[in-house]
Amino acid sequence: MDIKKIVKLSQGYSRDYRITKGKKFRLKDFDPDDTGDLKAEDKPRAKEALQIGVQALSEFQEKLYAQQRWGLLLIFQAMDAAGKDGAIKHVLSGINPQGCSVSSFKAPSTEDLNHDFLWRCQKRLPERGMFGIFNRSYYEEVLVVRVHPEFLHRQKLPPKLVTKSIWQERYRDIRNFESFQSRNGFVIRKFFLYVSKDEQKRRFMSRLDEPSKNWKFSAADATEREHWDEYMSAYQDMIRETATEEAPWYVVPADNKWYTHVIVAAAIIDALDSLGLAYPEIDADMRKQLQQARTALESS
Ligand code: ATP
Ligand code: MG
C-alpha cells in the first residue's frame, strides 16, 4: 500500500480520539469498548492494518533519523493493566532500536525528589532524530500525586508553595514545558489508554489465574482500584488542562487491545506525516565527494 493511502487511513482512524482543546472534554463521551467501524470479526484485518502501519512507521523513522532535525516524544498514561507495555511493544516493533529510547517512570527516588518535578523526565527527552517513549511521565504528578496527597507531602516543597492552586500551577508548567519543546522541534503526542473498570478486573483475574502472568500482578494495583473514580476525575482534568494543538491527547479505547494498537499507530503516523520528512538533499560539494570516493574505491 502506498504511503499516502496509509496516511489517509491513519488520519481517519485517529481523528475521533484526538483532543486538542480540552475545555469541553468529558470522559463520559468516550467508550473504552469502542472499536469504531470495526467489529470483533474484523480483528484479523485490524492486525494486518497494524503490520502495514508498523512498516510505515519504520520508514518515517529512518527519515527522521537521517534528517536529525525533529524529535518525537510519545507519552503513555493509563491505569494498571490498560496495556501500555503491549501498545509500546506492538506499535513500535518495527522501529530501529538505535533510533529510540524507552523510559519508565515509577515512584520517584530521593534524588528525583531533591529536584523539581520535571527533572527526571527532562533527562530522558529524545535527541533530534530520535523517538523517545515515556511509559508514565511527569503527568503522574497530577494523577497519582493528586489522588494520594501524602505523595505531595513527601516532595520536600517549601510549605509556602503548596497551596490550593498547586494543580493549576502544575498544569500551566506542563503546558509551558510542552510548548517550549514544540517550538524547539520536539513533537509531542500523548496517549491515555482508556480501559474500563470491568476489563481491568478481568485482566487482573487472568494475572492471578495464569501462572505465566502471575509476575505481573501486584497487590497494590488492586488497592488502587478503590480510587477509580478519583483517578478518572484526575484524568479528565488533566486532559482538559493540557490538551493543546501542538501536544494533543489521544483518548484511546483500551478494552480491545487490537483496536488500541491500530489507533496508537495511526496517531503516530499522522504526527510524522505532518513533518514533511525527507532524506537530506545532497549538495554539489557532497556529490563531488561521493564521486571522488567512488573513483578511489574503484582503483583500490
Ligand atoms: P507494570 O505494572 O506494567 O510493571 P507500571 O508502570 O505500573 O508497570 P509499577 O512499578 O507497577 O509500574 O508502578 C509504578 C508506580 O509508580 C505507579 O503506581 C505510579 O503511579 C507510581 N508513580 C509514578 N510516578 C510517580 C510519582 N511522581 N509519584 C508517586 N508515584 C509515582
Ligand atoms: Mg503496575
Tab-separated table of C-alpha atoms and ligand atoms in Angstrom:
chain	number	residue	atom	x	y	z
A	1	MET	CA	0.000	0.000	0.000
A	2	ASP	CA	1.384	3.400	-0.839
A	3	ILE	CA	2.249	5.761	1.970
A	4	LYS	CA	-0.303	8.434	1.038
A	5	LYS	CA	-3.096	5.884	1.400
A	6	ILE	CA	-1.748	4.697	4.751
A	7	VAL	CA	-1.578	8.289	5.996
A	8	LYS	CA	-5.136	8.995	4.875
A	9	LEU	CA	-6.438	5.866	6.607
A	10	SER	CA	-4.460	6.743	9.734
A	11	GLN	CA	-5.957	10.208	9.877
A	12	GLY	CA	-9.415	8.685	9.554
A	13	TYR	CA	-8.823	6.178	12.345
A	14	SER	CA	-7.218	8.505	14.868
A	15	ARG	CA	-9.129	11.768	14.356
A	16	ASP	CA	-12.078	10.878	16.602
A	17	TYR	CA	-9.862	10.292	19.611
A	18	ARG	CA	-7.666	13.386	19.363
A	19	ILE	CA	-8.227	16.176	21.877
A	20	THR	CA	-6.562	19.486	21.076
A	21	LYS	CA	-8.701	21.845	23.136
A	22	GLY	CA	-9.620	20.427	26.473
A	23	LYS	CA	-12.167	22.940	27.706
A	24	LYS	CA	-15.239	20.896	26.867
A	25	PHE	CA	-13.676	17.462	27.196
A	26	ARG	CA	-15.763	14.890	29.064
A	27	LEU	CA	-14.509	11.381	29.630
A	28	LYS	CA	-18.043	10.071	29.566
A	29	ASP	CA	-18.298	10.916	25.873
A	30	PHE	CA	-15.753	8.149	25.249
A	31	ASP	CA	-16.263	4.401	25.481
A	32	PRO	CA	-13.386	2.090	26.466
A	33	ASP	CA	-15.032	-0.701	24.475
A	34	ASP	CA	-15.350	1.373	21.288
A	35	THR	CA	-13.930	-0.221	18.133
A	36	GLY	CA	-15.063	2.438	15.649
A	37	ASP	CA	-16.346	0.960	12.399
A	38	LEU	CA	-14.594	-2.327	13.114
A	39	LYS	CA	-16.244	-5.334	14.679
A	40	ALA	CA	-14.797	-8.275	16.567
A	41	GLU	CA	-14.716	-10.301	13.312
A	42	ASP	CA	-12.532	-7.606	11.743
A	43	LYS	CA	-9.743	-8.357	14.208
A	44	PRO	CA	-7.580	-10.228	11.666
A	45	ARG	CA	-7.944	-7.296	9.250
A	46	ALA	CA	-7.005	-4.866	12.003
A	47	LYS	CA	-3.892	-6.928	12.703
A	48	GLU	CA	-2.933	-6.759	9.028
A	49	ALA	CA	-3.514	-2.998	9.033
A	50	LEU	CA	-1.264	-2.724	12.069
A	51	GLN	CA	1.524	-4.575	10.272
A	52	ILE	CA	1.282	-2.140	7.363
A	53	GLY	CA	1.302	0.744	9.852
A	54	VAL	CA	4.359	-0.651	11.622
A	55	GLN	CA	6.185	-0.785	8.282
A	56	ALA	CA	5.211	2.813	7.518
A	57	LEU	CA	6.446	3.918	10.948
A	58	SER	CA	9.779	2.307	10.302
A	59	GLU	CA	10.137	4.233	7.014
A	60	PHE	CA	9.238	7.514	8.707
A	61	GLN	CA	11.691	6.804	11.486
A	62	GLU	CA	14.549	6.306	9.056
A	63	LYS	CA	13.929	9.722	7.553
A	64	LEU	CA	13.567	11.369	10.957
A	65	TYR	CA	16.893	9.830	11.932
A	66	ALA	CA	18.623	10.798	8.685
A	67	GLN	CA	17.387	14.379	8.920
A	68	GLN	CA	18.345	14.947	12.586
A	69	ARG	CA	16.024	17.932	12.889
A	70	TRP	CA	12.848	16.803	14.594
A	71	GLY	CA	12.469	14.601	17.659
A	72	LEU	CA	9.336	12.713	18.690
A	73	LEU	CA	8.130	12.293	22.260
A	74	LEU	CA	5.361	9.749	22.866
A	75	ILE	CA	3.798	9.727	26.315
A	76	PHE	CA	1.714	6.808	27.589
A	77	GLN	CA	-0.516	7.141	30.635
A	78	ALA	CA	-3.106	4.701	31.893
A	79	MET	CA	-4.500	2.732	34.784
A	80	ASP	CA	-2.773	-0.567	35.510
A	81	ALA	CA	-3.379	-3.378	33.027
A	82	ALA	CA	-4.655	-0.951	30.379
A	83	GLY	CA	-1.934	-2.239	28.063
A	84	LYS	CA	0.758	0.446	27.942
A	85	ASP	CA	3.548	-2.106	27.687
A	86	GLY	CA	1.762	-4.081	24.963
A	87	ALA	CA	0.980	-0.947	22.945
A	88	ILE	CA	4.619	0.142	23.075
A	89	LYS	CA	5.801	-3.349	22.167
A	90	HIS	CA	3.444	-3.902	19.221
A	91	VAL	CA	3.217	-0.453	17.680
A	92	LEU	CA	6.932	0.193	17.841
A	93	SER	CA	8.002	-3.328	16.936
A	94	GLY	CA	9.384	-2.241	13.561
A	95	ILE	CA	11.425	0.643	14.925
A	96	ASN	CA	15.203	0.548	14.733
A	97	PRO	CA	16.265	0.296	18.414
A	98	GLN	CA	19.143	2.705	17.712
A	99	GLY	CA	16.678	5.464	16.947
A	100	CYS	CA	14.583	5.040	20.015
A	101	SER	CA	14.702	5.272	23.809
A	102	VAL	CA	12.066	3.980	26.222
A	103	SER	CA	11.845	5.307	29.780
A	104	SER	CA	9.565	4.022	32.529
A	105	PHE	CA	8.807	6.319	35.418
A	106	LYS	CA	7.925	4.613	38.679
A	107	ALA	CA	7.833	6.029	42.204
A	108	PRO	CA	10.468	8.808	42.375
A	109	SER	CA	13.850	8.264	44.070
A	110	THR	CA	15.312	10.531	46.764
A	111	GLU	CA	17.462	12.161	44.116
A	112	ASP	CA	14.367	12.793	41.966
A	113	LEU	CA	12.559	14.339	44.928
A	114	ASN	CA	15.517	16.639	45.527
A	115	HIS	CA	14.692	18.329	42.210
A	116	ASP	CA	11.710	19.899	40.508
A	117	PHE	CA	9.032	17.524	39.214
A	118	LEU	CA	10.105	17.692	35.569
A	119	TRP	CA	13.757	16.967	36.222
A	120	ARG	CA	13.852	13.195	35.927
A	121	CYS	CA	11.814	13.290	32.714
A	122	GLN	CA	13.847	16.094	31.173
A	123	LYS	CA	16.941	13.929	31.494
A	124	ARG	CA	15.262	11.309	29.312
A	125	LEU	CA	13.995	13.521	26.488
A	126	PRO	CA	14.817	12.296	22.964
A	127	GLU	CA	17.550	13.846	20.867
A	128	ARG	CA	16.816	15.222	17.415
A	129	GLY	CA	16.202	12.374	15.002
A	130	MET	CA	15.009	10.078	17.781
A	131	PHE	CA	11.804	8.620	19.151
A	132	GLY	CA	11.505	8.999	22.937
A	133	ILE	CA	8.852	6.896	24.629
A	134	PHE	CA	7.668	7.659	28.146
A	135	ASN	CA	5.906	4.797	29.923
A	136	ARG	CA	4.289	7.076	32.536
A	137	SER	CA	5.746	10.568	32.844
A	138	TYR	CA	5.513	13.911	34.621
A	139	TYR	CA	1.746	13.503	34.242
A	140	GLU	CA	1.885	11.214	37.302
A	141	GLU	CA	2.392	14.474	39.168
A	142	VAL	CA	-1.229	15.445	38.519
A	143	LEU	CA	-2.599	11.882	38.688
A	144	VAL	CA	-1.253	9.570	41.407
A	145	VAL	CA	0.082	12.540	43.380
A	146	ARG	CA	-3.296	14.221	43.214
A	147	VAL	CA	-5.179	11.089	44.226
A	148	HIS	CA	-2.728	10.484	47.106
A	149	PRO	CA	-1.907	13.847	48.709
A	150	GLU	CA	0.595	12.102	51.014
A	151	PHE	CA	2.906	11.799	47.974
A	152	LEU	CA	2.812	15.557	47.580
A	153	HIS	CA	3.851	15.970	51.195
A	154	ARG	CA	6.897	13.808	50.545
A	155	GLN	CA	8.059	16.107	47.761
A	156	LYS	CA	10.032	18.431	50.043
A	157	LEU	CA	8.435	21.539	48.618
A	158	PRO	CA	8.640	24.646	50.780
A	159	PRO	CA	5.258	24.597	52.588
A	160	LYS	CA	4.512	28.139	51.487
A	161	LEU	CA	4.404	26.937	47.870
A	162	VAL	CA	1.928	24.157	48.468
A	163	THR	CA	-1.399	25.921	48.093
A	164	LYS	CA	-4.829	25.137	46.700
A	165	SER	CA	-3.598	26.311	43.301
A	166	ILE	CA	-0.856	23.704	43.054
A	167	TRP	CA	-2.644	21.566	40.426
A	168	GLN	CA	-3.486	24.563	38.277
A	169	GLU	CA	0.129	25.671	38.573
A	170	ARG	CA	1.370	22.238	37.538
A	171	TYR	CA	-0.933	22.161	34.509
A	172	ARG	CA	0.396	25.552	33.495
A	173	ASP	CA	4.008	24.441	33.980
A	174	ILE	CA	3.348	21.346	31.848
A	175	ARG	CA	1.674	23.380	29.082
A	176	ASN	CA	4.579	25.803	29.029
A	177	PHE	CA	7.134	23.000	29.042
A	178	GLU	CA	5.428	21.225	26.148
A	179	SER	CA	5.044	24.384	24.151
A	180	PHE	CA	8.750	25.111	24.670
A	181	GLN	CA	9.635	21.614	23.473
A	182	SER	CA	7.392	22.007	20.422
A	183	ARG	CA	8.976	25.301	19.472
A	184	ASN	CA	12.345	23.576	19.577
A	185	GLY	CA	11.347	20.864	17.135
A	186	PHE	CA	10.198	18.171	19.548
A	187	VAL	CA	6.825	16.810	18.564
A	188	ILE	CA	4.710	15.535	21.454
A	189	ARG	CA	1.822	13.079	21.286
A	190	LYS	CA	0.125	11.856	24.456
A	191	PHE	CA	-1.910	8.689	24.833
A	192	PHE	CA	-4.389	7.923	27.571
A	193	LEU	CA	-5.247	4.252	27.175
A	194	TYR	CA	-8.795	4.251	28.466
A	195	VAL	CA	-9.669	0.858	29.929
A	196	SER	CA	-12.926	0.162	31.784
A	197	LYS	CA	-13.045	-0.906	35.411
A	198	ASP	CA	-14.639	-4.242	34.412
A	199	GLU	CA	-11.990	-5.017	31.813
A	200	GLN	CA	-9.257	-4.163	34.316
A	201	LYS	CA	-10.823	-6.676	36.721
A	202	ARG	CA	-10.838	-9.370	34.013
A	203	ARG	CA	-7.175	-8.713	33.252
A	204	PHE	CA	-6.197	-8.784	36.940
A	205	MET	CA	-8.090	-12.070	37.305
A	206	SER	CA	-6.193	-13.607	34.419
A	207	ARG	CA	-2.932	-12.460	36.038
A	208	LEU	CA	-3.979	-14.465	39.088
A	209	ASP	CA	-5.251	-17.455	37.129
A	210	GLU	CA	-2.425	-17.938	34.647
A	211	PRO	CA	0.939	-18.890	36.157
A	212	SER	CA	2.839	-17.194	33.308
A	213	LYS	CA	1.097	-13.915	34.198
A	214	ASN	CA	1.439	-14.122	37.996
A	215	TRP	CA	4.566	-11.965	37.975
A	216	LYS	CA	2.564	-9.083	36.527
A	217	PHE	CA	0.217	-8.930	39.469
A	218	SER	CA	0.849	-6.590	42.345
A	219	ALA	CA	-1.428	-6.288	45.365
A	220	ALA	CA	-1.022	-2.502	45.217
A	221	ASP	CA	-2.711	-2.469	41.794
A	222	ALA	CA	-5.822	-3.999	43.320
A	223	THR	CA	-5.978	-1.383	46.076
A	224	GLU	CA	-5.587	1.450	43.543
A	225	ARG	CA	-8.882	0.259	42.028
A	226	GLU	CA	-10.617	1.599	45.109
A	227	HIS	CA	-9.680	5.084	43.906
A	228	TRP	CA	-11.041	4.516	40.394
A	229	ASP	CA	-13.438	7.478	40.347
A	230	GLU	CA	-10.823	9.856	41.735
A	231	TYR	CA	-8.398	8.720	39.047
A	232	MET	CA	-10.979	9.203	36.287
A	233	SER	CA	-11.695	12.683	37.527
A	234	ALA	CA	-7.939	13.450	37.663
A	235	TYR	CA	-7.528	12.142	34.089
A	236	GLN	CA	-10.413	14.270	32.881
A	237	ASP	CA	-8.987	17.419	34.485
A	238	MET	CA	-5.517	16.634	33.171
A	239	ILE	CA	-6.801	16.312	29.594
A	240	ARG	CA	-8.943	19.437	29.897
A	241	GLU	CA	-5.964	21.437	31.066
A	242	THR	CA	-3.136	20.080	28.958
A	243	ALA	CA	-4.632	19.139	25.578
A	244	THR	CA	-3.279	21.596	23.029
A	245	GLU	CA	-2.976	21.834	19.269
A	246	GLU	CA	0.789	21.275	19.459
A	247	ALA	CA	0.653	18.499	22.091
A	248	PRO	CA	-2.720	16.745	21.767
A	249	TRP	CA	-4.026	13.943	23.932
A	250	TYR	CA	-5.457	10.818	22.352
A	251	VAL	CA	-8.120	9.104	24.430
A	252	VAL	CA	-7.650	5.600	23.086
A	253	PRO	CA	-10.286	2.926	23.819
A	254	ALA	CA	-8.341	0.172	25.557
A	255	ASP	CA	-10.758	-2.684	26.264
A	256	ASN	CA	-9.813	-4.300	22.921
A	257	LYS	CA	-6.064	-4.366	22.517
A	258	TRP	CA	-6.130	-4.959	18.760
A	259	TYR	CA	-8.072	-1.702	18.329
A	260	THR	CA	-5.871	0.236	20.774
A	261	HIS	CA	-2.799	-0.676	18.744
A	262	VAL	CA	-4.345	0.443	15.452
A	263	ILE	CA	-5.306	3.839	16.900
A	264	VAL	CA	-1.930	4.468	18.518
A	265	ALA	CA	-0.068	3.534	15.325
A	266	ALA	CA	-2.404	5.730	13.266
A	267	ALA	CA	-1.856	8.736	15.534
A	268	ILE	CA	1.931	8.423	15.317
A	269	ILE	CA	1.818	8.054	11.520
A	270	ASP	CA	-0.327	11.189	11.323
A	271	ALA	CA	2.135	13.124	13.501
A	272	LEU	CA	5.160	12.058	11.468
A	273	ASP	CA	3.480	12.738	8.146
A	274	SER	CA	2.784	16.326	9.212
A	275	LEU	CA	6.550	16.969	9.408
A	276	GLY	CA	7.172	16.557	5.686
A	277	LEU	CA	10.177	14.333	6.380
A	278	ALA	CA	12.638	13.596	3.591
A	279	TYR	CA	16.157	12.285	3.291
A	280	PRO	CA	18.673	15.155	3.409
A	281	GLU	CA	19.444	16.615	-0.031
A	282	ILE	CA	22.955	16.110	-1.328
A	283	ASP	CA	24.604	19.396	-2.349
A	284	ALA	CA	27.138	19.825	-5.150
A	285	ASP	CA	30.057	19.619	-2.729
A	286	MET	CA	28.853	16.371	-1.238
A	287	ARG	CA	28.125	14.959	-4.708
A	288	LYS	CA	31.718	15.697	-5.692
A	289	GLN	CA	33.000	13.951	-2.572
A	290	LEU	CA	30.869	10.892	-3.337
A	291	GLN	CA	32.238	10.824	-6.887
A	292	GLN	CA	35.815	11.031	-5.597
A	293	ALA	CA	35.154	8.219	-3.138
A	294	ARG	CA	33.802	6.074	-5.978
A	295	THR	CA	36.885	6.719	-8.114
A	296	ALA	CA	39.176	5.932	-5.179
A	297	LEU	CA	37.280	2.719	-4.356
A	298	GLU	CA	37.323	1.557	-7.984
A	299	SER	CA	41.085	1.896	-8.247
A	300	SER	CA	41.794	0.296	-4.824
B	1	ATP	P1	3.837	-2.572	35.288
B	1	ATP	O1	2.839	-2.701	36.399
B	1	ATP	O2	3.276	-2.967	33.952
B	1	ATP	O3	5.153	-3.187	35.585
B	1	ATP	P2	3.890	0.182	35.986
B	1	ATP	O4	4.200	1.391	35.175
B	1	ATP	O5	2.508	0.090	36.557
B	1	ATP	O6	4.182	-1.042	35.070
B	1	ATP	P3	4.758	-0.239	38.644
B	1	ATP	O7	6.091	-0.454	39.254
B	1	ATP	O8	3.682	-1.218	38.872
B	1	ATP	O9	4.965	0.044	37.091
B	1	ATP	O10	4.144	1.134	39.140
B	1	ATP	C1	4.785	2.314	39.142
B	1	ATP	C2	4.039	3.137	40.169
B	1	ATP	O11	4.776	4.339	40.367
B	1	ATP	C3	2.654	3.529	39.702
B	1	ATP	O12	1.705	3.221	40.677
B	1	ATP	C4	2.769	5.037	39.531
B	1	ATP	O13	1.567	5.693	39.810
B	1	ATP	C5	3.858	5.361	40.523
B	1	ATP	N1	4.488	6.657	40.229
B	1	ATP	C6	4.967	7.103	39.075
B	1	ATP	N2	5.365	8.387	39.163
B	1	ATP	C7	5.127	8.756	40.439
B	1	ATP	C8	5.311	9.957	41.156
B	1	ATP	N3	5.831	11.028	40.587
B	1	ATP	N4	4.964	9.974	42.459
B	1	ATP	C9	4.434	8.878	43.045
B	1	ATP	N5	4.234	7.713	42.415
B	1	ATP	C10	4.564	7.646	41.132
B	2	MG	MG	1.846	-1.548	37.778
